[in-house]
Amino acid sequence: MSSHVFTSESVTEGHPDKMCDQISDAVLDAIIAKDPQARVACEAITTTGIVFVAGEITTSCYADIESVVRETVRGIGYDRAKYGFDCDTCSVVTSIKGQSPDIAMGVDVALEARNGEPVSEEETGAGDQGMMFGYACDETKELMPMPINLAHKLAYQLAQARKSSVIPYLRPDGKTQVSVEYEDGIPKRIDAIVVSTQHGPEASHAQIEADILEHVIKPIIPEGLLDSKTKRFINPTGRFVIGGPQGDCGLTGRKIIVDTYGGYARHGGGAFSGKDPTKVDRSAAYMARYIAKNVVASGLAKKCEIEIAYAIGVARPVSVFVNTFGTGLESDERIAEKINSIFDLRPASIIKTLGLRRPIYKQVAAYGHFGRSDLDLPWERIDKAEQLKA
C-alpha cells in the first residue's frame, strides 16, 4: 500500500484575515440587497483599533459602510476593549470610488456583441481574465476532501463553544488544522490535530487542553479515525491572549486556500470576498464547484476537478478542462462534452443559474465557501447529477 499524510487548516471568524473577508462581504450584501446590479469590489484591512475599507463600487443605492463594519465586528465578538478590539470605539476609514469605465465597458457588452456576432441577453463579458477551479470527491458526505472538511468543523465548533459559553474564557481568534493519513488514496486515520484559540488570561493551559478536547475535538472527530498515535496540539505555544487585529494585521482575500479546498485541489489565485458576481474569480469558481460536485454525485467519477478560464470582456470561456484523476467511468474528454452540453459557462448565465444577485455572501465568508451542509447554497446542489448520468 502507498501511504501519505495530507494537512489542511481553517480559521475562526475572529481571525483578523477572516474579519476582513466578512466585512467585505457584509458591505457587498448590504449593497446588492438594494441594488442587485451593483458592481462591487470591496477590500478591508484591520489592525489595532482601526478598520480601513477601500475599493471600487458603482451603485444606485446608499449603504452606511461604517455601521455595516461595526455590526459585523460586533457579531464576530470583538465588543470590548479587553478583547483587544472594540466594535464601538474602533476607527472606521473608507476610500471608495466607482468601477473603472474601461472595465465596465467589457462587462456591460461582451466582445462577441461588440464584434457584431448574434448574441443573447446572456452575452455580458467576464469581469477579469484568469482561471478558476472547482473540485469534489467522495471522501465525505459533503463531497469535500476530509482534511479541510474536518478543519472547518473544528473551527466552527470552537466558535460555538465560545458563543454558547460552554467554554466561557474563549475569545474570537482561533485556528485549526487536521492531518489525515491516506492509504491508496483512501482516508484511514487522523495523524494530527492542531487547535490554537485565543483565551482570557485567567485560563490555565491545562484547563484549555482539557476543555478543547472535551467540547471541541470529541464532538467533531469520529472516534474511529483516532488512535493511540494521533498527535494533539492544543495552544502549543502555551499562551494566546493577544489575538485578532491587536495581534496581527488582517486583510481581505488572504485565506483563499481556507476558503476553498485546503490545498487539496488547485486554486486559480483570485479571492472571493467583497466581489460581486460579475467577477468570475468568484462566480466561475462557484460554478466549477457546482459542476464538479454534480459529476461526483452522478457516479461518473470519485474525484473531479474543473478548470474554467476567461479573458476580460469576453463571455465564453477560453478553455474548460476536466480531470478525474483516473477515477472516471468515462474519459475526461467525454465528461467534458457532457458538461459543455448541460452547463452554460458565460458569466451572465452563471449568475442566473446560481441566483447570485442576492445577499448570500457574508454567511460563507468564514468556515468555507464549499461543502457547507449547514447552508442552502445554490452551488452545493446536485440537481444535475441525473442529467449527467443519463
One Martini backbone bead per residue (centre of mass of N, CA, C, O) as a GRO file, in nm:
protein
  390
    1MET     BB    1   0.097   0.035   0.019
    2SER     BB    2   0.016   0.365  -0.007
    3SER     BB    3   0.139   0.649   0.191
    4HIS     BB    4  -0.013   0.954   0.330
    5VAL     BB    5  -0.006   1.302   0.439
    6PHE     BB    6  -0.273   1.545   0.486
    7THR     BB    7  -0.306   1.911   0.522
    8SER     BB    8  -0.547   2.131   0.687
    9GLU     BB    9  -0.691   2.460   0.731
   10SER     BB   10  -0.850   2.679   0.972
   11VAL     BB   11  -1.060   2.964   1.068
   12THR     BB   12  -1.200   3.192   1.246
   13GLU     BB   13  -1.395   3.482   1.258
   14GLY     BB   14  -1.158   3.628   1.451
   15HIS     BB   15  -0.973   3.638   1.237
   16PRO     BB   16  -0.840   3.901   1.074
   17ASP     BB   17  -0.887   3.801   0.784
   18LYS     BB   18  -1.186   3.712   0.830
   19MET     BB   19  -1.293   3.983   0.909
   20CYS     BB   20  -1.244   4.110   0.627
   21ASP     BB   21  -1.420   3.922   0.465
   22GLN     BB   22  -1.685   3.992   0.618
   23ILE     BB   23  -1.687   4.292   0.560
   24SER     BB   24  -1.689   4.277   0.252
   25ASP     BB   25  -1.956   4.100   0.238
   26ALA     BB   26  -2.137   4.293   0.396
   27VAL     BB   27  -2.123   4.520   0.192
   28LEU     BB   28  -2.227   4.364  -0.047
   29ASP     BB   29  -2.503   4.284   0.076
   30ALA     BB   30  -2.607   4.573   0.133
   31ILE     BB   31  -2.610   4.649  -0.174
   32ILE     BB   32  -2.746   4.401  -0.328
   33ALA     BB   33  -3.022   4.426  -0.178
   34LYS     BB   34  -3.082   4.709  -0.336
   35ASP     BB   35  -2.856   4.647  -0.586
   36PRO     BB   36  -2.814   4.386  -0.800
   37GLN     BB   37  -2.627   4.560  -1.027
   38ALA     BB   38  -2.390   4.601  -0.875
   39ARG     BB   39  -2.050   4.713  -0.839
   40VAL     BB   40  -1.814   4.514  -0.645
   41ALA     BB   41  -1.490   4.607  -0.479
   42CYS     BB   42  -1.407   4.501  -0.150
   43GLU     BB   43  -1.177   4.611   0.092
   44ALA     BB   44  -0.988   4.507   0.389
   45ILE     BB   45  -0.830   4.648   0.686
   46THR     BB   46  -0.667   4.539   1.001
   47THR     BB   47  -0.593   4.680   1.322
   48THR     BB   48  -0.531   4.843   1.585
   49GLY     BB   49  -0.833   5.024   1.608
   50ILE     BB   50  -0.882   4.949   1.282
   51VAL     BB   51  -1.078   5.014   0.978
   52PHE     BB   52  -1.019   4.965   0.623
   53VAL     BB   53  -1.212   5.077   0.341
   54ALA     BB   54  -1.186   4.966  -0.002
   55GLY     BB   55  -1.276   5.063  -0.349
   56GLU     BB   56  -1.512   4.957  -0.611
   57ILE     BB   57  -1.828   5.137  -0.646
   58THR     BB   58  -2.136   5.078  -0.834
   59THR     BB   59  -2.438   5.260  -0.744
   60SER     BB   60  -2.789   5.352  -0.653
   61CYS     BB   61  -2.717   5.326  -0.354
   62TYR     BB   62  -2.713   5.329   0.005
   63ALA     BB   63  -2.438   5.267   0.237
   64ASP     BB   64  -2.351   5.212   0.576
   65ILE     BB   65  -2.041   5.123   0.629
   66GLU     BB   66  -1.983   5.174   0.925
   67SER     BB   67  -2.219   5.003   1.038
   68VAL     BB   68  -2.142   4.739   0.903
   69VAL     BB   69  -1.873   4.707   1.045
   70ARG     BB   70  -1.964   4.715   1.342
   71GLU     BB   71  -2.171   4.475   1.326
   72THR     BB   72  -1.971   4.262   1.234
   73VAL     BB   73  -1.776   4.280   1.475
   74ARG     BB   74  -1.989   4.220   1.689
   75GLY     BB   75  -2.071   3.934   1.581
   76ILE     BB   76  -1.787   3.810   1.631
   77GLY     BB   77  -1.692   3.954   1.945
   78TYR     BB   78  -1.568   4.256   1.929
   79ASP     BB   79  -1.701   4.436   2.229
   80ARG     BB   80  -1.414   4.485   2.383
   81ALA     BB   81  -1.111   4.599   2.490
   82LYS     BB   82  -1.002   4.329   2.632
   83TYR     BB   83  -0.991   4.184   2.335
   84GLY     BB   84  -0.841   4.426   2.145
   85PHE     BB   85  -1.142   4.498   2.037
   86ASP     BB   86  -1.387   4.764   1.939
   87CYS     BB   87  -1.674   4.832   1.765
   88ASP     BB   88  -1.740   5.128   1.900
   89THR     BB   89  -1.418   5.259   1.899
   90CYS     BB   90  -1.328   5.212   1.635
   91SER     BB   91  -1.191   5.289   1.342
   92VAL     BB   92  -1.349   5.412   1.030
   93VAL     BB   93  -1.220   5.387   0.700
   94THR     BB   94  -1.278   5.536   0.373
   95SER     BB   95  -1.222   5.434   0.007
   96ILE     BB   96  -1.436   5.525  -0.258
   97LYS     BB   97  -1.503   5.416  -0.593
   98GLY     BB   98  -1.558   5.361  -0.908
   99GLN     BB   99  -1.573   5.184  -1.171
  100SER     BB  100  -1.398   5.129  -1.431
  101PRO     BB  101  -1.480   5.203  -1.758
  102ASP     BB  102  -1.291   4.991  -1.892
  103ILE     BB  103  -1.429   4.751  -1.752
  104ALA     BB  104  -1.736   4.801  -1.791
  105MET     BB  105  -1.747   4.774  -2.107
  106GLY     BB  106  -1.683   4.457  -2.099
  107VAL     BB  107  -1.928   4.373  -1.918
  108ASP     BB  108  -2.175   4.500  -2.058
  109VAL     BB  109  -2.015   4.426  -2.340
  110ALA     BB  110  -1.921   4.188  -2.521
  111LEU     BB  111  -1.712   4.101  -2.769
  112GLU     BB  112  -1.921   3.954  -2.940
  113ALA     BB  113  -2.107   4.205  -2.969
  114ARG     BB  114  -1.886   4.407  -3.079
  115ASN     BB  115  -1.847   4.204  -3.342
  116GLY     BB  116  -2.157   4.123  -3.438
  117GLU     BB  117  -2.270   3.892  -3.303
  118PRO     BB  118  -2.498   3.672  -3.228
  119VAL     BB  119  -2.690   3.755  -2.937
  120SER     BB  120  -2.768   3.748  -2.602
  121GLU     BB  121  -2.841   3.841  -2.276
  122GLU     BB  122  -2.579   3.668  -2.182
  123GLU     BB  123  -2.372   3.885  -2.327
  124THR     BB  124  -2.149   3.921  -2.094
  125GLY     BB  125  -1.859   3.997  -1.957
  126ALA     BB  126  -1.583   3.935  -1.807
  127GLY     BB  127  -1.428   4.094  -1.519
  128ASP     BB  128  -1.185   3.890  -1.589
  129GLN     BB  129  -0.913   3.727  -1.593
  130GLY     BB  130  -0.861   3.370  -1.571
  131MET     BB  131  -0.857   3.096  -1.334
  132MET     BB  132  -1.088   2.834  -1.232
  133PHE     BB  133  -1.171   2.613  -0.958
  134GLY     BB  134  -1.314   2.282  -0.914
  135TYR     BB  135  -1.421   2.045  -0.647
  136ALA     BB  136  -1.459   1.680  -0.594
  137CYS     BB  137  -1.534   1.415  -0.350
  138ASP     BB  138  -1.599   1.089  -0.169
  139GLU     BB  139  -1.492   1.126   0.141
  140THR     BB  140  -1.760   1.287   0.191
  141LYS     BB  141  -2.087   1.390   0.211
  142GLU     BB  142  -1.992   1.682   0.091
  143LEU     BB  143  -1.768   1.635  -0.126
  144MET     BB  144  -1.497   1.657   0.046
  145PRO     BB  145  -1.214   1.692   0.180
  146MET     BB  146  -1.129   1.586   0.490
  147PRO     BB  147  -0.934   1.798   0.612
  148ILE     BB  148  -1.113   2.057   0.561
  149ASN     BB  149  -1.377   1.955   0.679
  150LEU     BB  150  -1.267   1.920   0.977
  151ALA     BB  151  -1.144   2.199   1.020
  152HIS     BB  152  -1.408   2.357   0.995
  153LYS     BB  153  -1.564   2.210   1.222
  154LEU     BB  154  -1.373   2.292   1.448
  155ALA     BB  155  -1.396   2.600   1.416
  156TYR     BB  156  -1.701   2.613   1.460
  157GLN     BB  157  -1.703   2.476   1.739
  158LEU     BB  158  -1.527   2.684   1.878
  159ALA     BB  159  -1.729   2.918   1.842
  160GLN     BB  160  -1.970   2.782   1.990
  161ALA     BB  161  -1.829   2.752   2.266
  162ARG     BB  162  -1.813   3.058   2.303
  163LYS     BB  163  -2.111   3.165   2.249
  164SER     BB  164  -2.238   2.950   2.470
  165SER     BB  165  -2.030   2.923   2.723
  166VAL     BB  166  -1.891   2.647   2.757
  167ILE     BB  167  -1.626   2.832   2.703
  168PRO     BB  168  -1.589   3.137   2.859
  169TYR     BB  169  -1.268   3.222   2.789
  170LEU     BB  170  -1.309   3.264   2.505
  171ARG     BB  171  -1.198   3.397   2.195
  172PRO     BB  172  -1.229   3.471   1.855
  173ASP     BB  173  -0.957   3.364   1.797
  174GLY     BB  174  -0.857   3.100   1.550
  175LYS     BB  175  -0.716   2.763   1.488
  176THR     BB  176  -0.704   2.486   1.253
  177GLN     BB  177  -0.583   2.133   1.216
  178VAL     BB  178  -0.562   1.856   0.971
  179SER     BB  179  -0.427   1.520   0.961
  180VAL     BB  180  -0.438   1.282   0.696
  181GLU     BB  181  -0.430   0.939   0.644
  182TYR     BB  182  -0.338   0.759   0.354
  183GLU     BB  183  -0.456   0.466   0.162
  184ASP     BB  184  -0.475   0.450  -0.155
  185GLY     BB  185  -0.653   0.733  -0.130
  186ILE     BB  186  -0.765   0.657   0.162
  187PRO     BB  187  -0.903   0.743   0.447
  188LYS     BB  188  -0.797   0.619   0.786
  189ARG     BB  189  -0.662   0.863   0.965
  190ILE     BB  190  -0.556   1.062   1.232
  191ASP     BB  191  -0.247   1.218   1.288
  192ALA     BB  192  -0.339   1.535   1.335
  193ILE     BB  193  -0.414   1.801   1.581
  194VAL     BB  194  -0.489   2.159   1.565
  195VAL     BB  195  -0.544   2.401   1.839
  196SER     BB  196  -0.590   2.761   1.833
  197THR     BB  197  -0.682   2.981   2.110
  198GLN     BB  198  -0.820   3.238   2.229
  199HIS     BB  199  -0.781   3.385   2.567
  200GLY     BB  200  -0.801   3.430   2.881
  201PRO     BB  201  -0.576   3.490   3.145
  202GLU     BB  202  -0.721   3.282   3.357
  203ALA     BB  203  -0.639   3.048   3.182
  204SER     BB  204  -0.515   2.743   3.174
  205HIS     BB  205  -0.358   2.512   2.989
  206ALA     BB  206  -0.494   2.259   3.108
  207GLN     BB  207  -0.784   2.360   3.072
  208ILE     BB  208  -0.780   2.402   2.769
  209GLU     BB  209  -0.714   2.117   2.683
  210ALA     BB  210  -0.961   1.977   2.815
  211ASP     BB  211  -1.190   2.148   2.678
  212ILE     BB  212  -1.118   2.104   2.380
  213LEU     BB  213  -1.140   1.800   2.380
  214GLU     BB  214  -1.441   1.781   2.490
  215HIS     BB  215  -1.592   2.038   2.311
  216VAL     BB  216  -1.443   2.001   2.014
  217ILE     BB  217  -1.316   1.728   1.923
  218LYS     BB  218  -1.516   1.497   2.005
  219PRO     BB  219  -1.777   1.605   1.844
  220ILE     BB  220  -1.619   1.580   1.548
  221ILE     BB  221  -1.427   1.340   1.570
  222PRO     BB  222  -1.413   1.036   1.478
  223GLU     BB  223  -1.322   0.769   1.662
  224GLY     BB  224  -1.213   0.582   1.419
  225LEU     BB  225  -0.972   0.807   1.348
  226LEU     BB  226  -0.855   0.741   1.624
  227ASP     BB  227  -0.542   0.696   1.805
  228SER     BB  228  -0.247   0.651   1.982
  229LYS     BB  229  -0.090   0.829   1.739
  230THR     BB  230  -0.243   1.074   1.777
  231LYS     BB  231  -0.187   1.412   1.747
  232ARG     BB  232  -0.205   1.681   2.000
  233PHE     BB  233  -0.244   2.044   1.954
  234ILE     BB  234  -0.289   2.279   2.222
  235ASN     BB  235  -0.162   2.557   2.241
  236PRO     BB  236   0.168   2.520   2.185
  237THR     BB  237   0.281   2.797   2.314
  238GLY     BB  238   0.081   2.841   2.594
  239ARG     BB  239  -0.024   3.131   2.462
  240PHE     BB  240  -0.348   3.330   2.369
  241VAL     BB  241  -0.444   3.651   2.427
  242ILE     BB  242  -0.330   3.792   2.183
  243GLY     BB  243  -0.558   3.899   1.926
  244GLY     BB  244  -0.640   3.970   1.635
  245PRO     BB  245  -0.567   4.293   1.546
  246GLN     BB  246  -0.359   4.315   1.783
  247GLY     BB  247  -0.175   4.060   1.675
  248ASP     BB  248  -0.281   4.109   1.366
  249CYS     BB  249  -0.301   4.169   1.048
  250GLY     BB  250  -0.571   4.227   0.822
  251LEU     BB  251  -0.697   4.072   0.501
  252THR     BB  252  -0.843   4.051   0.221
  253GLY     BB  253  -0.777   3.740   0.062
  254ARG     BB  254  -0.567   3.554   0.268
  255LYS     BB  255  -0.776   3.273   0.262
  256ILE     BB  256  -0.813   3.088  -0.008
  257ILE     BB  257  -0.763   2.794   0.097
  258VAL     BB  258  -0.974   2.795   0.316
  259ASP     BB  259  -1.217   2.863   0.118
  260THR     BB  260  -1.179   2.586  -0.027
  261TYR     BB  261  -0.953   2.287  -0.023
  262GLY     BB  262  -0.682   2.301   0.151
  263GLY     BB  263  -0.486   2.221  -0.112
  264TYR     BB  264  -0.608   1.961  -0.262
  265ALA     BB  265  -0.665   2.175  -0.473
  266ARG     BB  266  -0.670   2.398  -0.701
  267HIS     BB  267  -0.586   2.754  -0.754
  268GLY     BB  268  -0.618   3.055  -0.933
  269GLY     BB  269  -0.590   3.320  -0.699
  270GLY     BB  270  -0.867   3.428  -0.649
  271ALA     BB  271  -1.068   3.598  -0.461
  272PHE     BB  272  -1.397   3.653  -0.317
  273SER     BB  273  -1.434   3.875  -0.125
  274GLY     BB  274  -1.620   4.167  -0.227
  275LYS     BB  275  -1.747   4.029  -0.490
  276ASP     BB  276  -1.925   4.043  -0.748
  277PRO     BB  277  -2.058   3.817  -0.996
  278THR     BB  278  -1.890   3.943  -1.241
  279LYS     BB  279  -1.665   3.806  -1.090
  280VAL     BB  280  -1.509   3.511  -1.179
  281ASP     BB  281  -1.351   3.444  -0.931
  282ARG     BB  282  -1.628   3.363  -0.805
  283SER     BB  283  -1.857   3.248  -0.996
  284ALA     BB  284  -1.679   3.028  -1.143
  285ALA     BB  285  -1.598   2.875  -0.886
  286TYR     BB  286  -1.886   2.795  -0.815
  287MET     BB  287  -1.946   2.648  -1.081
  288ALA     BB  288  -1.719   2.439  -1.065
  289ARG     BB  289  -1.825   2.305  -0.809
  290TYR     BB  290  -2.104   2.229  -0.917
  291ILE     BB  291  -2.000   2.041  -1.136
  292ALA     BB  292  -1.816   1.851  -0.973
  293LYS     BB  293  -2.036   1.754  -0.777
  294ASN     BB  294  -2.222   1.629  -0.996
  295VAL     BB  295  -2.023   1.425  -1.105
  296VAL     BB  296  -1.988   1.266  -0.838
  297ALA     BB  297  -2.295   1.221  -0.774
  298SER     BB  298  -2.337   1.049  -1.047
  299GLY     BB  299  -2.071   0.839  -1.067
  300LEU     BB  300  -1.846   0.920  -1.286
  301ALA     BB  301  -1.669   1.000  -1.022
  302LYS     BB  302  -1.456   1.033  -0.734
  303LYS     BB  303  -1.303   1.263  -0.892
  304CYS     BB  304  -1.316   1.633  -0.953
  305GLU     BB  305  -1.171   1.872  -1.183
  306ILE     BB  306  -1.224   2.218  -1.268
  307GLU     BB  307  -1.141   2.430  -1.548
  308ILE     BB  308  -1.182   2.788  -1.591
  309ALA     BB  309  -1.136   3.027  -1.860
  310TYR     BB  310  -1.071   3.386  -1.907
  311ALA     BB  311  -1.151   3.689  -2.072
  312ILE     BB  312  -1.174   4.007  -2.065
  313GLY     BB  313  -1.492   4.082  -2.205
  314VAL     BB  314  -1.559   3.772  -2.233
  315ALA     BB  315  -1.796   3.525  -2.225
  316ARG     BB  316  -1.647   3.291  -2.327
  317PRO     BB  317  -1.454   3.054  -2.265
  318VAL     BB  318  -1.123   2.954  -2.342
  319SER     BB  319  -1.152   2.711  -2.121
  320VAL     BB  320  -1.212   2.350  -2.049
  321PHE     BB  321  -1.121   2.136  -1.770
  322VAL     BB  322  -1.090   1.780  -1.705
  323ASN     BB  323  -1.026   1.593  -1.388
  324THR     BB  324  -1.036   1.240  -1.254
  325PHE     BB  325  -0.775   1.075  -1.179
  326GLY     BB  326  -0.877   0.785  -1.298
  327THR     BB  327  -1.206   0.766  -1.186
  328GLY     BB  328  -1.355   0.742  -1.446
  329LEU     BB  329  -1.607   0.589  -1.642
  330GLU     BB  330  -1.512   0.806  -1.830
  331SER     BB  331  -1.376   1.018  -2.011
  332ASP     BB  332  -1.281   1.339  -1.981
  333GLU     BB  333  -1.384   1.426  -2.261
  334ARG     BB  334  -1.675   1.319  -2.227
  335ILE     BB  335  -1.744   1.484  -1.974
  336ALA     BB  336  -1.694   1.758  -2.107
  337GLU     BB  337  -1.921   1.734  -2.313
  338LYS     BB  338  -2.149   1.720  -2.109
  339ILE     BB  339  -2.097   1.987  -1.971
  340ASN     BB  340  -2.126   2.170  -2.232
  341SER     BB  341  -2.436   2.073  -2.275
  342ILE     BB  342  -2.550   2.172  -1.976
  343PHE     BB  343  -2.349   2.414  -1.922
  344ASP     BB  344  -2.344   2.765  -1.881
  345LEU     BB  345  -2.033   2.975  -1.883
  346ARG     BB  346  -2.149   3.240  -1.882
  347PRO     BB  347  -2.170   3.482  -1.659
  348ALA     BB  348  -2.480   3.548  -1.676
  349SER     BB  349  -2.565   3.249  -1.650
  350ILE     BB  350  -2.441   3.189  -1.378
  351ILE     BB  351  -2.602   3.399  -1.221
  352LYS     BB  352  -2.878   3.275  -1.294
  353THR     BB  353  -2.845   2.977  -1.206
  354LEU     BB  354  -2.740   3.069  -0.895
  355GLY     BB  355  -2.849   3.335  -0.783
  356LEU     BB  356  -2.619   3.596  -0.728
  357ARG     BB  357  -2.824   3.859  -0.680
  358ARG     BB  358  -2.763   3.819  -0.358
  359PRO     BB  359  -2.745   3.821   0.005
  360ILE     BB  360  -2.506   3.538   0.042
  361TYR     BB  361  -2.194   3.600   0.150
  362LYS     BB  362  -2.127   3.632   0.454
  363GLN     BB  363  -2.192   3.326   0.537
  364VAL     BB  364  -1.908   3.230   0.369
  365ALA     BB  365  -1.658   3.402   0.503
  366ALA     BB  366  -1.678   3.152   0.701
  367TYR     BB  367  -1.603   2.808   0.688
  368GLY     BB  368  -1.652   2.816   0.390
  369HIS     BB  369  -1.784   2.785   0.051
  370PHE     BB  370  -1.767   2.468   0.081
  371GLY     BB  371  -1.953   2.207   0.218
  372ARG     BB  372  -2.230   2.349   0.333
  373SER     BB  373  -2.473   2.185   0.514
  374ASP     BB  374  -2.587   2.451   0.681
  375LEU     BB  375  -2.646   2.551   0.384
  376ASP     BB  376  -2.831   2.698   0.105
  377LEU     BB  377  -2.641   2.642  -0.171
  378PRO     BB  378  -2.645   2.643  -0.511
  379TRP     BB  379  -2.346   2.507  -0.554
  380GLU     BB  380  -2.444   2.238  -0.367
  381ARG     BB  381  -2.611   2.117  -0.569
  382ILE     BB  382  -2.747   1.793  -0.736
  383ASP     BB  383  -2.952   1.851  -1.002
  384LYS     BB  384  -2.740   1.722  -1.245
  385ALA     BB  385  -2.673   1.418  -1.207
  386GLU     BB  386  -2.882   1.268  -1.385
  387GLN     BB  387  -2.807   1.410  -1.650
  388LEU     BB  388  -2.512   1.310  -1.657
  389LYS     BB  389  -2.584   1.000  -1.644
  390ALA     BB  390  -2.772   0.970  -1.910
   0.00000   0.00000   0.00000
